[in-house]
CSV table of C-alpha atoms and ligand atoms in Angstrom, one decimal:
chain,number,residue,atom,x,y,z
K,1,MET,CA,103.6,129.3,103.0
K,2,ILE,CA,105.2,130.2,99.7
K,3,GLY,CA,102.7,128.1,97.8
K,4,PHE,CA,105.3,125.6,96.6
K,5,PRO,CA,106.7,123.8,99.6
K,6,LEU,CA,109.8,121.8,98.9
K,7,PHE,CA,108.9,119.2,101.5
K,8,PRO,CA,105.5,118.2,102.9
K,9,ASP,CA,104.4,119.0,106.5
K,10,VAL,CA,106.3,117.1,109.1
K,11,ALA,CA,103.5,115.4,111.1
K,12,SER,CA,104.6,112.0,112.2
K,13,THR,CA,107.3,110.5,114.4
K,14,ILE,CA,109.3,109.1,111.5
K,15,ALA,CA,109.0,112.1,109.2
K,16,THR,CA,112.1,113.9,110.4
K,17,GLY,CA,114.2,110.8,110.2
K,18,VAL,CA,113.1,110.2,106.6
K,19,ASP,CA,113.7,113.8,105.7
K,20,ARG,CA,117.3,113.7,107.1
K,21,LEU,CA,118.0,110.6,105.0
K,22,TYR,CA,116.7,112.4,101.9
K,23,PHE,CA,118.6,115.5,102.6
K,24,PHE,CA,121.8,113.4,102.9
K,25,LEU,CA,121.1,111.6,99.6
K,26,THR,CA,120.3,114.8,97.8
K,27,GLY,CA,123.4,116.5,99.3
K,28,ILE,CA,125.7,113.6,98.2
K,29,THR,CA,124.2,113.6,94.7
K,30,LEU,CA,124.5,117.4,94.4
K,31,PHE,CA,128.1,117.3,95.6
K,32,PHE,CA,129.3,114.6,93.1
K,33,THR,CA,127.3,116.1,90.3
K,34,ALA,CA,129.0,119.5,90.9
K,35,LEU,CA,132.4,117.8,91.3
K,36,ILE,CA,132.2,115.8,88.1
K,37,PHE,CA,131.0,118.7,86.0
K,38,PHE,CA,133.6,121.0,87.4
K,39,LEU,CA,136.3,118.4,86.6
K,40,ILE,CA,135.0,117.9,83.0
K,41,LEU,CA,135.2,121.6,82.4
K,42,TYR,CA,138.5,122.1,84.1
K,43,PHE,CA,140.2,119.2,82.2
K,44,ALA,CA,138.6,120.2,78.9
K,45,VAL,CA,140.2,123.6,79.2
K,46,LYS,CA,143.5,122.5,80.7
K,47,TYR,CA,144.2,119.7,78.3
K,48,ARG,CA,142.8,121.3,75.2
K,49,ARG,CA,144.6,120.7,71.9
K,50,ARG,CA,147.3,123.2,71.3
K,51,PRO,CA,149.8,123.5,68.5
K,52,GLY,CA,152.8,121.4,69.3
K,53,ARG,CA,151.3,119.2,71.9
K,54,VAL,CA,150.8,115.5,71.4
K,55,ALA,CA,147.9,113.6,73.1
K,56,GLU,CA,149.0,111.0,75.6
K,57,GLN,CA,147.3,108.2,77.6
K,58,VAL,CA,147.3,108.8,81.3
K,59,GLY,CA,147.7,105.9,83.8
K,60,SER,CA,149.2,103.5,81.3
K,61,ASP,CA,151.9,102.0,83.5
K,62,HIS,CA,150.1,101.9,86.9
K,63,GLN,CA,150.4,105.7,87.3
K,64,GLY,CA,146.8,106.0,88.3
K,65,PHE,CA,146.6,102.9,90.5
K,66,GLY,CA,146.1,104.7,93.8
K,67,LEU,CA,143.5,107.0,92.2
K,68,GLU,CA,141.5,104.0,90.9
K,69,ILE,CA,141.5,102.4,94.4
K,70,ALA,CA,140.3,105.6,95.9
K,71,TRP,CA,137.4,106.2,93.6
K,72,THR,CA,136.3,102.6,94.1
K,73,VAL,CA,136.7,102.4,97.9
K,74,VAL,CA,135.3,105.9,98.7
K,75,PRO,CA,131.9,105.4,96.9
K,76,PHE,CA,131.7,101.9,98.3
K,77,PHE,CA,131.7,103.3,101.9
K,78,ILE,CA,129.3,106.1,100.9
K,79,THR,CA,126.8,103.6,99.6
K,80,LEU,CA,127.3,101.4,102.7
K,81,VAL,CA,126.3,104.4,104.8
K,82,MET,CA,123.2,104.9,102.6
K,83,PHE,CA,122.4,101.2,103.0
K,84,THR,CA,122.7,101.0,106.8
K,85,TRP,CA,120.9,104.3,107.3
K,86,GLY,CA,118.1,103.4,104.9
K,87,SER,CA,117.6,99.9,106.2
K,88,SER,CA,117.7,100.8,109.8
K,89,LEU,CA,114.9,103.4,109.1
K,90,TYR,CA,113.0,100.8,107.2
K,91,ILE,CA,113.3,98.2,109.9
K,92,ALA,CA,112.3,100.6,112.6
K,93,ASN,CA,109.3,101.6,110.6
K,94,SER,CA,108.1,98.0,109.8
K,95,ARG,CA,107.8,97.1,113.5
K,96,VAL,CA,104.3,97.9,114.6
K,97,PRO,CA,104.1,98.9,118.3
K,98,ASP,CA,101.9,96.6,120.3
K,99,GLN,CA,99.4,99.1,121.7
K,100,ALA,CA,98.6,100.5,118.2
K,101,LEU,CA,95.1,101.6,117.4
K,102,ASP,CA,93.6,99.3,114.7
K,103,ILE,CA,91.9,100.7,111.7
K,104,TYR,CA,90.8,98.8,108.6
K,105,VAL,CA,91.1,100.3,105.1
K,106,VAL,CA,89.7,98.9,101.9
K,107,GLY,CA,90.7,100.4,98.6
K,108,ARG,CA,88.6,100.1,95.5
K,109,GLN,CA,88.2,102.0,92.2
K,110,TRP,CA,88.1,104.8,93.2
K,111,MET,CA,87.8,105.4,96.9
K,112,TRP,CA,89.3,104.5,100.3
K,113,LYS,CA,86.8,103.0,102.7
K,114,VAL,CA,87.8,103.2,106.4
K,115,GLN,CA,86.4,101.3,109.3
K,116,HIS,CA,87.2,101.9,112.9
K,117,THR,CA,86.9,99.1,115.5
K,118,ASN,CA,83.7,100.5,117.0
K,119,GLY,CA,82.0,100.4,113.6
K,120,ARG,CA,82.4,104.1,112.6
K,121,ARG,CA,83.0,104.2,108.9
K,122,GLU,CA,84.2,106.9,106.6
K,123,ILE,CA,85.1,107.3,103.0
K,124,ASN,CA,88.2,109.2,101.7
K,125,GLU,CA,88.8,110.5,105.2
K,126,LEU,CA,90.8,109.1,108.0
K,127,HIS,CA,90.5,110.5,111.5
K,128,VAL,CA,93.2,109.6,113.9
K,129,PRO,CA,94.3,110.8,117.4
K,130,ILE,CA,97.5,112.6,118.0
K,131,GLY,CA,100.4,111.0,119.8
K,132,GLN,CA,99.2,107.4,119.5
K,133,PRO,CA,100.5,104.7,117.1
K,134,VAL,CA,97.9,103.8,114.5
K,135,LYS,CA,98.1,100.5,112.6
K,136,LEU,CA,96.2,100.3,109.3
K,137,THR,CA,95.3,96.9,107.9
K,138,LEU,CA,94.7,97.4,104.2
K,139,ALA,CA,93.1,95.3,101.5
K,140,SER,CA,92.1,96.0,97.9
K,141,GLN,CA,88.8,94.9,96.3
K,142,ASP,CA,90.0,95.2,92.7
K,143,VAL,CA,93.4,96.4,91.5
K,144,ILE,CA,96.7,97.6,93.1
K,145,HIS,CA,96.3,100.9,94.9
K,146,SER,CA,98.8,102.7,97.1
K,147,PHE,CA,98.0,104.4,100.3
K,148,PHE,CA,100.1,107.5,100.7
K,149,ILE,CA,100.2,110.2,103.4
K,150,PRO,CA,103.1,112.5,102.5
K,151,ALA,CA,103.0,114.4,105.7
K,152,PHE,CA,103.6,111.2,107.6
K,153,ARG,CA,106.2,109.9,105.1
K,154,VAL,CA,104.3,106.6,104.8
K,155,LYS,CA,103.3,104.8,101.6
K,156,GLN,CA,102.1,101.3,101.2
K,157,ASP,CA,101.0,99.4,98.1
K,158,VAL,CA,97.6,97.7,98.6
K,159,VAL,CA,97.6,94.5,96.6
K,160,PRO,CA,94.4,92.5,95.8
K,161,GLY,CA,94.3,89.1,97.5
K,162,ARG,CA,96.4,89.8,100.5
K,163,TYR,CA,96.6,92.0,103.6
K,164,VAL,CA,99.2,94.6,104.1
K,165,SER,CA,99.7,96.8,107.1
K,166,MET,CA,101.4,100.1,107.9
K,167,TRP,CA,101.7,102.2,110.9
K,168,PHE,CA,102.4,105.8,111.9
K,169,GLN,CA,102.2,108.0,115.0
K,170,PRO,CA,100.9,111.5,114.2
K,171,THR,CA,102.6,114.3,116.0
K,172,ARG,CA,100.7,117.4,114.9
K,173,ALA,CA,97.0,118.1,114.8
K,174,GLY,CA,95.7,119.3,111.5
K,175,GLU,CA,94.5,118.1,108.1
K,176,TYR,CA,96.8,116.4,105.6
K,177,HIS,CA,96.5,115.0,102.1
K,178,LEU,CA,95.8,111.4,101.4
K,179,PHE,CA,96.6,110.0,98.0
K,180,CYS,CA,96.4,106.9,96.0
K,181,ALA,CA,99.9,106.7,94.6
K,182,GLU,CA,99.5,103.9,92.1
K,183,TYR,CA,97.8,104.3,88.8
K,184,CYS,CA,94.6,102.3,89.2
K,185,GLY,CA,92.3,103.4,86.3
K,186,THR,CA,90.4,106.3,84.9
K,187,TYR,CA,89.8,108.2,88.1
K,188,HIS,CA,93.0,107.3,89.9
K,189,SER,CA,93.6,111.1,90.2
K,190,GLY,CA,90.4,111.4,92.1
K,191,MET,CA,91.2,108.8,94.6
K,192,ILE,CA,92.3,111.3,97.2
K,193,GLY,CA,91.1,112.4,100.6
K,194,ARG,CA,92.2,113.9,103.8
K,195,VAL,CA,93.7,112.7,107.1
K,196,VAL,CA,92.4,114.6,110.1
K,197,VAL,CA,94.7,114.4,113.2
K,198,MET,CA,92.8,115.3,116.3
K,199,ARG,CA,93.5,115.7,120.0
K,200,PRO,CA,92.7,112.4,121.8
K,201,GLU,CA,89.6,113.8,123.5
K,202,ASP,CA,88.3,115.2,120.3
K,203,PHE,CA,88.9,111.9,118.6
K,204,GLN,CA,87.0,110.0,121.2
K,205,LYS,CA,84.1,112.5,120.8
K,206,TRP,CA,84.3,112.0,117.1
K,207,LEU,CA,84.3,108.2,117.4
K,208,GLY,CA,81.5,108.1,119.9
K,209,GLY,CA,77.8,108.3,119.1
K,210,VAL,CA,78.0,105.6,116.5
K,211,THR,CA,74.9,103.9,115.3
K,212,GLU,CA,76.6,101.6,112.9
K,213,GLU,CA,77.3,98.0,113.7
K,214,SER,CA,80.7,97.2,115.1
K,215,PRO,CA,82.9,94.9,112.9
K,216,VAL,CA,82.7,92.2,115.6
K,217,ARG,CA,78.9,92.2,115.6
K,218,ALA,CA,78.8,92.3,111.8
K,219,GLY,CA,81.3,89.5,111.7
K,220,GLU,CA,79.3,87.4,114.1
K,221,LYS,CA,76.2,87.7,111.9
K,222,LEU,CA,78.2,86.7,108.8
K,223,PHE,CA,79.7,83.8,110.8
K,224,ASN,CA,76.1,82.5,111.3
K,225,ASP,CA,74.8,83.5,107.8
K,226,PHE,CA,77.6,81.6,106.1
K,227,ASN,CA,77.0,78.7,108.4
K,228,CYS,CA,80.6,78.8,109.6
K,229,VAL,CA,79.2,78.1,113.0
K,230,ASN,CA,78.0,74.7,111.9
K,231,CYS,CA,81.4,73.1,111.6
K,232,HIS,CA,83.5,75.4,113.8
K,233,SER,CA,81.3,75.0,116.9
K,234,THR,CA,81.8,72.5,119.7
K,235,GLY,CA,79.6,69.4,119.9
K,236,ALA,CA,78.8,66.5,117.7
K,237,ARG,CA,79.0,68.3,114.4
K,238,GLN,CA,82.4,69.8,115.0
K,239,ARG,CA,84.6,69.0,112.0
K,240,CYS,CA,86.8,72.0,112.0
K,241,PRO,CA,89.2,73.7,114.4
K,242,GLN,CA,87.6,75.8,117.2
K,243,LEU,CA,88.7,79.3,116.7
K,244,GLY,CA,88.6,80.8,120.1
K,245,GLY,CA,92.0,82.1,121.4
K,246,LEU,CA,93.9,81.2,118.3
K,247,PHE,CA,94.6,84.7,117.1
K,248,GLY,CA,98.2,85.6,117.3
K,249,THR,CA,99.3,82.0,118.0
K,250,ASP,CA,101.1,79.5,115.8
K,251,VAL,CA,99.0,76.6,114.5
K,252,MET,CA,100.3,73.2,113.5
K,253,LEU,CA,99.7,72.4,109.8
K,254,GLU,CA,98.9,69.2,108.1
K,255,GLY,CA,102.0,67.9,106.4
K,256,GLY,CA,104.4,69.7,108.9
K,257,GLY,CA,105.2,73.3,109.6
K,258,THR,CA,103.3,76.0,111.4
K,259,ALA,CA,101.5,79.1,110.4
K,260,LYS,CA,100.8,82.3,112.3
K,261,PHE,CA,97.1,82.6,112.9
K,262,ASP,CA,96.8,86.2,111.9
K,263,GLU,CA,94.7,88.4,109.5
K,264,ALA,CA,96.4,87.0,106.4
K,265,TYR,CA,96.0,83.4,107.5
K,266,ILE,CA,92.3,83.8,108.3
K,267,ARG,CA,91.7,85.5,105.0
K,268,GLU,CA,93.5,82.8,103.1
K,269,SER,CA,91.6,80.1,104.9
K,270,ILE,CA,88.3,81.6,104.0
K,271,VAL,CA,89.0,82.1,100.3
K,272,ASP,CA,91.4,79.2,99.8
K,273,PRO,CA,90.7,76.7,102.6
K,274,ASN,CA,92.9,74.0,101.4
K,275,ALA,CA,96.1,76.1,101.2
K,276,LYS,CA,97.1,75.5,104.8
K,277,ILE,CA,95.1,72.9,106.7
K,278,VAL,CA,95.3,72.7,110.5
K,279,LYS,CA,96.8,69.4,111.6
K,280,GLY,CA,94.3,66.7,112.3
K,281,TYR,CA,91.4,68.1,110.4
K,282,PRO,CA,90.0,66.9,107.0
K,283,PRO,CA,90.0,69.3,104.1
K,284,VAL,CA,86.3,69.7,104.0
K,285,MET,CA,85.8,73.4,104.0
K,286,PRO,CA,84.4,74.9,100.8
K,287,THR,CA,85.9,78.1,99.4
K,288,TYR,CA,84.1,81.4,99.9
K,289,ARG,CA,86.0,83.1,97.2
K,290,GLY,CA,83.7,85.5,95.4
K,291,GLN,CA,81.0,85.2,98.0
K,292,VAL,CA,82.5,87.5,100.6
K,293,SER,CA,83.6,91.1,100.0
K,294,GLU,CA,86.9,92.5,101.4
K,295,GLU,CA,84.8,94.4,104.0
K,296,GLN,CA,83.0,91.3,105.1
K,297,LEU,CA,86.3,89.5,105.4
K,298,LEU,CA,87.6,92.2,107.7
K,299,ASN,CA,84.4,91.9,109.8
K,300,LEU,CA,84.8,88.1,110.0
K,301,ILE,CA,88.4,88.5,111.1
K,302,ALA,CA,87.4,91.0,113.7
K,303,TYR,CA,84.9,88.5,115.1
K,304,ILE,CA,87.2,85.6,115.0
K,305,ARG,CA,89.8,87.7,116.7
K,306,SER,CA,87.4,88.6,119.5
K,307,LEU,CA,86.7,84.9,120.3
K,308,THR,CA,88.2,83.6,123.5
K,309,PRO,CA,88.3,79.9,124.4
K,310,GLN,CA,85.6,80.7,127.0
K,311,LYS,CA,83.5,82.6,124.6
K,312,GLU,CA,83.6,79.7,122.2
K,313,ARG,CA,80.3,78.9,120.6
U,401,CUA,CU1,93.8,103.8,93.5
U,401,CUA,CU2,95.3,105.0,92.1
C-alpha cells in the first residue's frame, strides 16, 4: 500500500456498511463546507462597498421567508437520513447472532487477556475463525479500557464492574491491529495487540491440543472452593436457588419484577448478592467482592451456565 491508508482494511461483515455511512457523512460535510465558503467569497465580492452605494438590510419585510424555510427544512431531512441510517446500522450491530462463538476478554492495565471456551488462553492476541460470528464478553479488572479492532469497525468501552459484549464476523483471513482506545494510564499506548483471522480448519487446529483447564472445570473448582455448593445444592442444607437450567431464563425477584439470568446478573449476584434476590429466598449470601478476580468470575459463570437441571449437584 501507499503507507498511509485512508481507511483500515475491510475485514468484517459490517465494515462496508460503516464505511458507506462515513463516506456519506464526509461527503455531505465537504459539500456544505465548500458551498458556504464559496457563498461567503462570492457575496463579499459582489456586495463590497463601492462609492455611491448604501448598505441595505435584506429580508426585512418577509422577502427571505421562502429561503429561511428551505434552509431549515432541507438540513432537517438530511439529518433525519443520517439518524435513520446510523441507528439502523447500530441496531443491526447490537443484535448478537445466536450461534456466535463465545470468547471472554478481560482488560487490565495494560494488557488484554483472552480466554476461549475450551480453556485456551492468550494475551494481546485474539485468534478467530473466518466466516463465523464471534461474540466477545468483556470485563475490566481496573479502569475503563476500550476494545477496538479498526479492520472490523468495532469498538467497545470496557467498564469495571459490569459486562459488556460485542460481536463481529470476520470475512478475510489475515492479521489486524487490536487497540485499547481509551486512555487508561501510563502504558495505554502499549495496550495493543493483533487479531489473527484464520480459516476454520486452521482455527480448530490452533484451538486444539490444549493442556489448560477449561473455564467450566475451573469454575466448578471455584464453586467448591468458595463453598457455593453448600447452599446451592439440593438437600437439607439448601438455602439458595438451584442454578441448573436457569441461564437465559427470567427469574422472579423478591419484591416484584423479573431479571434475566445472564452473565451480568450472575456477576452482580456474586459481588452484590442483595441487589436482586430471587423470590422466596432469604438474603443470606455473603458478598464475594474483592475475593474473586474478573477471570474467576468468568469461570464461575461458564460453570453455572453449563449446569442443567439434571446435572444439578
Ligand atoms: Cu487500556 Cu487504554
